[in-house]
Coordinates of C-alpha atoms in Angstrom, one line a residue:
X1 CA -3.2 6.8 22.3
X2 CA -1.6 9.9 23.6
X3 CA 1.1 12.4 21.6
X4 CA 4.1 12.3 23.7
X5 CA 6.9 10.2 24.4
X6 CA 5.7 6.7 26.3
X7 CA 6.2 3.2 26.8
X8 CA 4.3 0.8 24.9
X9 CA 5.2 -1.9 27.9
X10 CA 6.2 -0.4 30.7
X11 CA 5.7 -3.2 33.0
X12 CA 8.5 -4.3 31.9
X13 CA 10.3 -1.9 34.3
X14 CA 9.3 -4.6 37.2
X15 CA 12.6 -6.7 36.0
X16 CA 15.1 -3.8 37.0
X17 CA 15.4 -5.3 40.7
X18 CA 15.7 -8.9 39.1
X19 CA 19.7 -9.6 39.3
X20 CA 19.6 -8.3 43.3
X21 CA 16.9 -10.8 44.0
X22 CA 18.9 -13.5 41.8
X23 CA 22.0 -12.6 43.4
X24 CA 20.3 -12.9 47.3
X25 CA 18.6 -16.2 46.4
X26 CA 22.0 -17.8 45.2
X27 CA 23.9 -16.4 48.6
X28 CA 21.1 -18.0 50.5
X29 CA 22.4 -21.4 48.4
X30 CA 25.8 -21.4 49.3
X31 CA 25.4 -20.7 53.0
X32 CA 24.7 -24.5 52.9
X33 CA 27.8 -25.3 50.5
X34 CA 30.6 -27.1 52.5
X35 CA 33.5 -24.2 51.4
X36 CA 35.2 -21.9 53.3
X37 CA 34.5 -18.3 52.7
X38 CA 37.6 -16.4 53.6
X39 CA 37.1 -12.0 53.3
X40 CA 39.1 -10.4 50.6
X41 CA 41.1 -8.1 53.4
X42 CA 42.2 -11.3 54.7
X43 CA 43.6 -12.7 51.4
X44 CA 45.2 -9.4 50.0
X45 CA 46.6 -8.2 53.4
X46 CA 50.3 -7.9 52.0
X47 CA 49.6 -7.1 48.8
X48 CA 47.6 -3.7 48.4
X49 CA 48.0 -2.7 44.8
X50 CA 46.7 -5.7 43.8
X51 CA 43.6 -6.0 45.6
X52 CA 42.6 -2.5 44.8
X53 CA 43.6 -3.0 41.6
X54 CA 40.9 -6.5 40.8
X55 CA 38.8 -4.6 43.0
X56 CA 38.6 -1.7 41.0
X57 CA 38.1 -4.0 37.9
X58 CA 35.1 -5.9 39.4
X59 CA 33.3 -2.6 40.0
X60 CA 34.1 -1.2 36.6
X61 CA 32.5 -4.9 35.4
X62 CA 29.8 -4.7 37.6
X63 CA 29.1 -1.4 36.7
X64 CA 29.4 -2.6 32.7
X65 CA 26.9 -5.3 33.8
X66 CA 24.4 -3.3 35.4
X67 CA 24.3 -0.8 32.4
X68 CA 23.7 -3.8 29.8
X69 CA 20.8 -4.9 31.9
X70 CA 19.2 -1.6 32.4
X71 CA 19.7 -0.7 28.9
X72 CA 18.2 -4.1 27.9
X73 CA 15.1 -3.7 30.4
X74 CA 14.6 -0.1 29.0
X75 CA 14.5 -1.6 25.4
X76 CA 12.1 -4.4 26.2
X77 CA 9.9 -1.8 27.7
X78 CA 9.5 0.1 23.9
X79 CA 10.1 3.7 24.4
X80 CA 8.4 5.5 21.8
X81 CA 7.5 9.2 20.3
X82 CA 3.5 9.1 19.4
X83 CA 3.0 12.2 16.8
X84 CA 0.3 13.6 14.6
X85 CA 1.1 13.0 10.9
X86 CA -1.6 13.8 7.8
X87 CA -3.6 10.8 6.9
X88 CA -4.0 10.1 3.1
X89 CA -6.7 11.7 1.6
X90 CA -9.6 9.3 1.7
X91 CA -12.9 10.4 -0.5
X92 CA -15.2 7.0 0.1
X93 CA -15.5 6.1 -3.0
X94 CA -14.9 3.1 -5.3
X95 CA -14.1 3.4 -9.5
X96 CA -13.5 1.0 -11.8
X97 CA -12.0 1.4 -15.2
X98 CA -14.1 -1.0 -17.5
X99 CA -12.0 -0.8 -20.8
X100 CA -12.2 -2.5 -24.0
X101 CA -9.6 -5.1 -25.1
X102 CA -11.3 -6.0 -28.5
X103 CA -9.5 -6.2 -31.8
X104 CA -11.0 -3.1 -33.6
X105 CA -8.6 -1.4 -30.7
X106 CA -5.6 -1.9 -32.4
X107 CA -6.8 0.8 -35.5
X108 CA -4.1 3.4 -35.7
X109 CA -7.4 6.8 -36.4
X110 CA -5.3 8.9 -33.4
X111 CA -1.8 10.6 -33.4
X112 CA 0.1 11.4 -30.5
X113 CA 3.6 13.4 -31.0
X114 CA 2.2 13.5 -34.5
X115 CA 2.4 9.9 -35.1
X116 CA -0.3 7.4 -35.3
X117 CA -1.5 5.3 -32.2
X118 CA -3.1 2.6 -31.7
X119 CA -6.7 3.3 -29.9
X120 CA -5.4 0.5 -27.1
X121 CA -2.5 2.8 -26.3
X122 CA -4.9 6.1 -26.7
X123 CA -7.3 4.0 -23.8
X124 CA -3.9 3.6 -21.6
X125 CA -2.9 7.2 -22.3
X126 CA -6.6 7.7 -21.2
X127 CA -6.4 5.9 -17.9
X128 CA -3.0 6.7 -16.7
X129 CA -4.1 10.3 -17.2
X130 CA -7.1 9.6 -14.9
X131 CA -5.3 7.1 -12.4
X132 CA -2.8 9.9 -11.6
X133 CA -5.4 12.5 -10.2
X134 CA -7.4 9.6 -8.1
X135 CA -5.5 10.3 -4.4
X136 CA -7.6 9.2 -2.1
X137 CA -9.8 6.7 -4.2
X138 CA -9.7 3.2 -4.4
X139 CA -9.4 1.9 -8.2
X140 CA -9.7 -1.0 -10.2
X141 CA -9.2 -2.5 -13.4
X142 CA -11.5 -4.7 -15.5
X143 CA -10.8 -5.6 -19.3
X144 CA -13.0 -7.3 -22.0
X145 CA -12.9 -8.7 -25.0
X146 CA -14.9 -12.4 -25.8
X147 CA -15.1 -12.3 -21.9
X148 CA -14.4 -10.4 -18.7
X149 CA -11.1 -10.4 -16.4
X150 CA -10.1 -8.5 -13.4
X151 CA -6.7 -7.1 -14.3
X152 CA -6.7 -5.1 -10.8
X153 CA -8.7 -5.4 -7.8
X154 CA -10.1 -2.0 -6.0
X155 CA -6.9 -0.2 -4.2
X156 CA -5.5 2.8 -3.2
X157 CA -2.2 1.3 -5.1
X158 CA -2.6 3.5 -8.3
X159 CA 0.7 3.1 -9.6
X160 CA 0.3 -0.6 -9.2
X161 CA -3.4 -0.2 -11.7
X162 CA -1.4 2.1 -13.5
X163 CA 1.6 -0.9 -14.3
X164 CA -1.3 -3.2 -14.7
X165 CA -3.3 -0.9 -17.1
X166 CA 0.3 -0.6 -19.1
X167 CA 1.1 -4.3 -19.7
X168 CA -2.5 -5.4 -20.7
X169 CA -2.4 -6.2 -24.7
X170 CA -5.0 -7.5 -27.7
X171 CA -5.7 -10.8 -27.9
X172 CA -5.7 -11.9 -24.2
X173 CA -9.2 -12.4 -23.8
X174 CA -10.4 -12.4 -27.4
X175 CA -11.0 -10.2 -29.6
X176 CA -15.1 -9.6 -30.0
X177 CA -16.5 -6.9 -27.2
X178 CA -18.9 -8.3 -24.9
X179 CA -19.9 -4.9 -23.0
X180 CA -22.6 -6.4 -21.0
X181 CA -20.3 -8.8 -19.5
X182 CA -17.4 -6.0 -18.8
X183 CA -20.2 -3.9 -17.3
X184 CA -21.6 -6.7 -15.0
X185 CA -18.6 -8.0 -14.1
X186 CA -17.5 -4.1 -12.7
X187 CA -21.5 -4.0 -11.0
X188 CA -20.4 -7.7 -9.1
X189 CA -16.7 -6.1 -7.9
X190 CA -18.6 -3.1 -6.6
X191 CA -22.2 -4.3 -5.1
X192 CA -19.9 -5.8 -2.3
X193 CA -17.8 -2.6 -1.8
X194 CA -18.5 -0.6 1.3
X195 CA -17.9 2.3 -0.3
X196 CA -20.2 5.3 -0.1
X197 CA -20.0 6.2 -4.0
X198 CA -19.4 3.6 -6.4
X199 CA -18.4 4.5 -10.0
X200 CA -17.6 2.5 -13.0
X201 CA -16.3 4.4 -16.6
X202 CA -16.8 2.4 -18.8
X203 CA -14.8 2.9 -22.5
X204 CA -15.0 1.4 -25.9
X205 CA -15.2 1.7 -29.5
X206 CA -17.7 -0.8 -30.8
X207 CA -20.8 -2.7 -30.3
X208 CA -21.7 -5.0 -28.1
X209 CA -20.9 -8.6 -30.2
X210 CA -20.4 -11.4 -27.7
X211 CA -21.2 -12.1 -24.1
X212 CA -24.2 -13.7 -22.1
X213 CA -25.5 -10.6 -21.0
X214 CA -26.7 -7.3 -22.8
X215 CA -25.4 -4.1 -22.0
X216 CA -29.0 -3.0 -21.5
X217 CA -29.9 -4.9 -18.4
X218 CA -26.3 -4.4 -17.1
X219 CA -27.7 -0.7 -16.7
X220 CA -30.8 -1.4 -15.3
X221 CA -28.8 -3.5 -12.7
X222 CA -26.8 -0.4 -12.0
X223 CA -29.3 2.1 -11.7
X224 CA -30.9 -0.4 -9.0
X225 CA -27.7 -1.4 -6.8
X226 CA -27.0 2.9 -7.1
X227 CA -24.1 2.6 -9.1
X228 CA -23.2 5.2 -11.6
X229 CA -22.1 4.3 -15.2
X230 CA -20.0 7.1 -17.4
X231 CA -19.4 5.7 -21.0
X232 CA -16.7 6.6 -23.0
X233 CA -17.1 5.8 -27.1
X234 CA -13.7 5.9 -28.6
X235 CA -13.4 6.3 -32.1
X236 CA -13.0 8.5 -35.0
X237 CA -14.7 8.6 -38.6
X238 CA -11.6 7.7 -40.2
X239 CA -12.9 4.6 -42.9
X240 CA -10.7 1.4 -43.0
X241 CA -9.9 0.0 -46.3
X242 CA -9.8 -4.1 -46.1
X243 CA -9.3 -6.0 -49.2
X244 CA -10.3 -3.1 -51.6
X245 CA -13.1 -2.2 -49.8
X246 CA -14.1 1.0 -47.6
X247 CA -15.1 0.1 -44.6
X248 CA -17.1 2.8 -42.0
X249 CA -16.4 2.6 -38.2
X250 CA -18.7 0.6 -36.2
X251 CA -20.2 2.1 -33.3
X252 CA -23.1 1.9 -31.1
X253 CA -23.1 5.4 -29.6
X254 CA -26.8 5.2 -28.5
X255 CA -26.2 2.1 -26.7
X256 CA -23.5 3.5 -24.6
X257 CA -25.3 6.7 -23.8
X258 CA -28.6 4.6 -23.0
X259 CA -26.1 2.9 -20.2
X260 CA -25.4 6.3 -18.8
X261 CA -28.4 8.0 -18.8
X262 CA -30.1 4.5 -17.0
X263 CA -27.1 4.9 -14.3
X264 CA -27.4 8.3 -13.9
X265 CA -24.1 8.7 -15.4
X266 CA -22.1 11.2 -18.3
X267 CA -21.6 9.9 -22.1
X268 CA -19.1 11.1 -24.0
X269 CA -17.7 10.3 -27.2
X270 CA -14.3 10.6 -28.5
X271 CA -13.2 11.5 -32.4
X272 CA -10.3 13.6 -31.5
X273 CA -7.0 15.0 -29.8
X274 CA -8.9 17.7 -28.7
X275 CA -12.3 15.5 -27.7
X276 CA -9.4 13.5 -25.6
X277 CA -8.2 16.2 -24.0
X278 CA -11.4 17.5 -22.9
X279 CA -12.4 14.1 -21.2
X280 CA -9.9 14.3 -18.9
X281 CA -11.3 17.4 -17.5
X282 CA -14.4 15.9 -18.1
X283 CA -13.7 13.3 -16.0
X284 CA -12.2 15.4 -13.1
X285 CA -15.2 17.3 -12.5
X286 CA -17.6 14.4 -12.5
X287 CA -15.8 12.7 -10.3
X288 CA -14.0 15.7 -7.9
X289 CA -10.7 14.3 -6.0
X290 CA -10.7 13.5 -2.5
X291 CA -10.4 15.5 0.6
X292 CA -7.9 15.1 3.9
X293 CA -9.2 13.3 7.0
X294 CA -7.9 14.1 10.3
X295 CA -4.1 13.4 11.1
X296 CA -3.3 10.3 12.9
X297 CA -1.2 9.5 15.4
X298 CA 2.1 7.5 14.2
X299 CA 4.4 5.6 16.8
X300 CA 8.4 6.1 16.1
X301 CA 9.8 2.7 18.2
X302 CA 13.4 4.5 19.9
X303 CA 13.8 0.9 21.4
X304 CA 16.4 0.0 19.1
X305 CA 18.7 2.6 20.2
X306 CA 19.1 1.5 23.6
X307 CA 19.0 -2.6 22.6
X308 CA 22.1 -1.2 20.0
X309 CA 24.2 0.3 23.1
X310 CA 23.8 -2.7 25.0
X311 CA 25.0 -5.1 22.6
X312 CA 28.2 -2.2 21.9
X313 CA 29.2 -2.4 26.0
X314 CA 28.6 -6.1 25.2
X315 CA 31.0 -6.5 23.0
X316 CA 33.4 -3.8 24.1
X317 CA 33.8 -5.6 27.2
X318 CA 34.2 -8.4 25.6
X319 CA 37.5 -7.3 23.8
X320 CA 38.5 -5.8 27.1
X321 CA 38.9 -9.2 28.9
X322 CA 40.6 -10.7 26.0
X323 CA 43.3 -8.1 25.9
X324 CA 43.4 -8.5 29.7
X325 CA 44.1 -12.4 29.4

């Protein structure tokens, strides 16, 4: 493909002479048709006006006709401006957002706006922050609870992992926190991607309770298919009271950094505003946005504008013999 104006079908340039061949076949045809062909100076002799006048308007029609078909011929052919335009950043690499969807993430331990927040909107807040500064990434979106979903498949889509992210909820898959099964299920999406780096971050605030498979030989699966792991332990050390009693946070902080470390990955743990904050940045860093390929060349199609004054002479003359009848 060459920057410039062309043709995508310039062949089709071969019908221009069409109508003069049509025209020579069918006077061929009615050499053989029993009429007799009188000439026009013989018919009009007396009346000049006349004849110049219907001849003039069978040139004009002609001339009507002949524009229509050229016009249409130089559509069908698909002029067309090829320029350079910047191609999407594209870094090679694959992420997916393993986050947890257990009950314990409905605790109100952060604030936002000074008002407490659940810690399933804090892992939204968390993701749509991230999500935002991906250009050039493909992202997905896995949740767990009792069991694994896909709530987004790996795309360059963000705001459409972002709207997914936003109208997951508690309860949809349970409400235990299989991690192993999260994590494996985020190795399976990304073992098949093409992708030269394949990330999963991987957030939660509890220990692994259900599932068939441990979190532990999730990350020995990932440090053998070369996929890195970050963990994210959400949480603060607020203590719940339930029925009277004072209840302490459970967490499994070693478990998740043990998933890092296997991968080759960052652990990071998360108590407060501030912690949030830095995680993001965190999180940037590990992870660097992409860089700009080469532009691309873009067709603009102008054939419309030439198939649009066509159909205009169309229908202009059309109006024209009407009024003339």
């Amino acid at each position: 493909m060459i920057e410039g104006f062309s043709f995508a079908s310039s062949w089709a340039f071969l019908a221009v002479p069409l109508p003069l061949i049509a025209a020579r076949l069918l006077k061929a045809r009615r050499h053989y048709a029993r009429t007799l062909t009188v000439p026009s100076s013989v018919v009009f002799d007396n009346i000049d006006g006349v004849q110049i006048g219907i001849l003039g308007a069978i040139r004009s029609f002609t001339a009507i006709l002949w524009t229509v078909w050229l016009l249409g011929v130089l559509a069908l052919a698909g002029p067309q401006i090829i320029q350079p335009v910047a191609a999407l950043p594209v870094s090679g690499r694959d992420i997916i957002l393993a986050l947890d969807l257990s009950g314990s993430m409905e605790r109100k331990d952060f604030s936002f706006d000074g008002s407490p927040t659940r810690r399933i909107d804090v892992v939204k807040e968390i993701g749509a922050g991230f999500l935002r500064g991906r250009s050039g990434d493909r992202v997905g979106l896995v949740m767990f609870a009792d069991e694994p979903f896909l709530a987004a498949a790996p795309t360059f889509d963000l705001s459409a992992v972002e709207m997914a992210l936003r109208n997951v909820e508690i309860g949809m898959v349970g409400r235990s926190t299989a991690i192993g099964d999260g994590l494996g299920l985020s190795l399976k999406i990304l073992r098949r991607s093409p992708a030269r780096s394949r990330v999963v971050i991987l957030l939660s605030d509890g220990a692994n309770t259900a599932g068939a498979t441990s979190a532990e030989s999730a990350a020995r699966l990932a440090k053998t298919i070369g996929i890195k792991v970050h963990t994210i332990m959400l949480g603060t050390d607020m203590k719940e009271n339930v029925s009277s009693a004072t209840i302490a946070p459970k967490r499994d902080t070693v478990t998740l950094a043990d998933i890092a470390k296997t991968s080759g990955g960052e652990s990071f743990l998360i108590k407060t505003n501030k912690d949030l904050r830095k995680l993001v940045a965190s999180l940037d860093k590990l992870e660097a946005s992409s860089v700009a390929f080469p532009s691309v060349l873009v067709e603009h199609n102008l054939w419309p504008y030439p198939a649009a004054f066509a159909l205009l002479l169309c229908l202009a003359g059309f109006f024209a013999a009407r009024r003339a009848i």
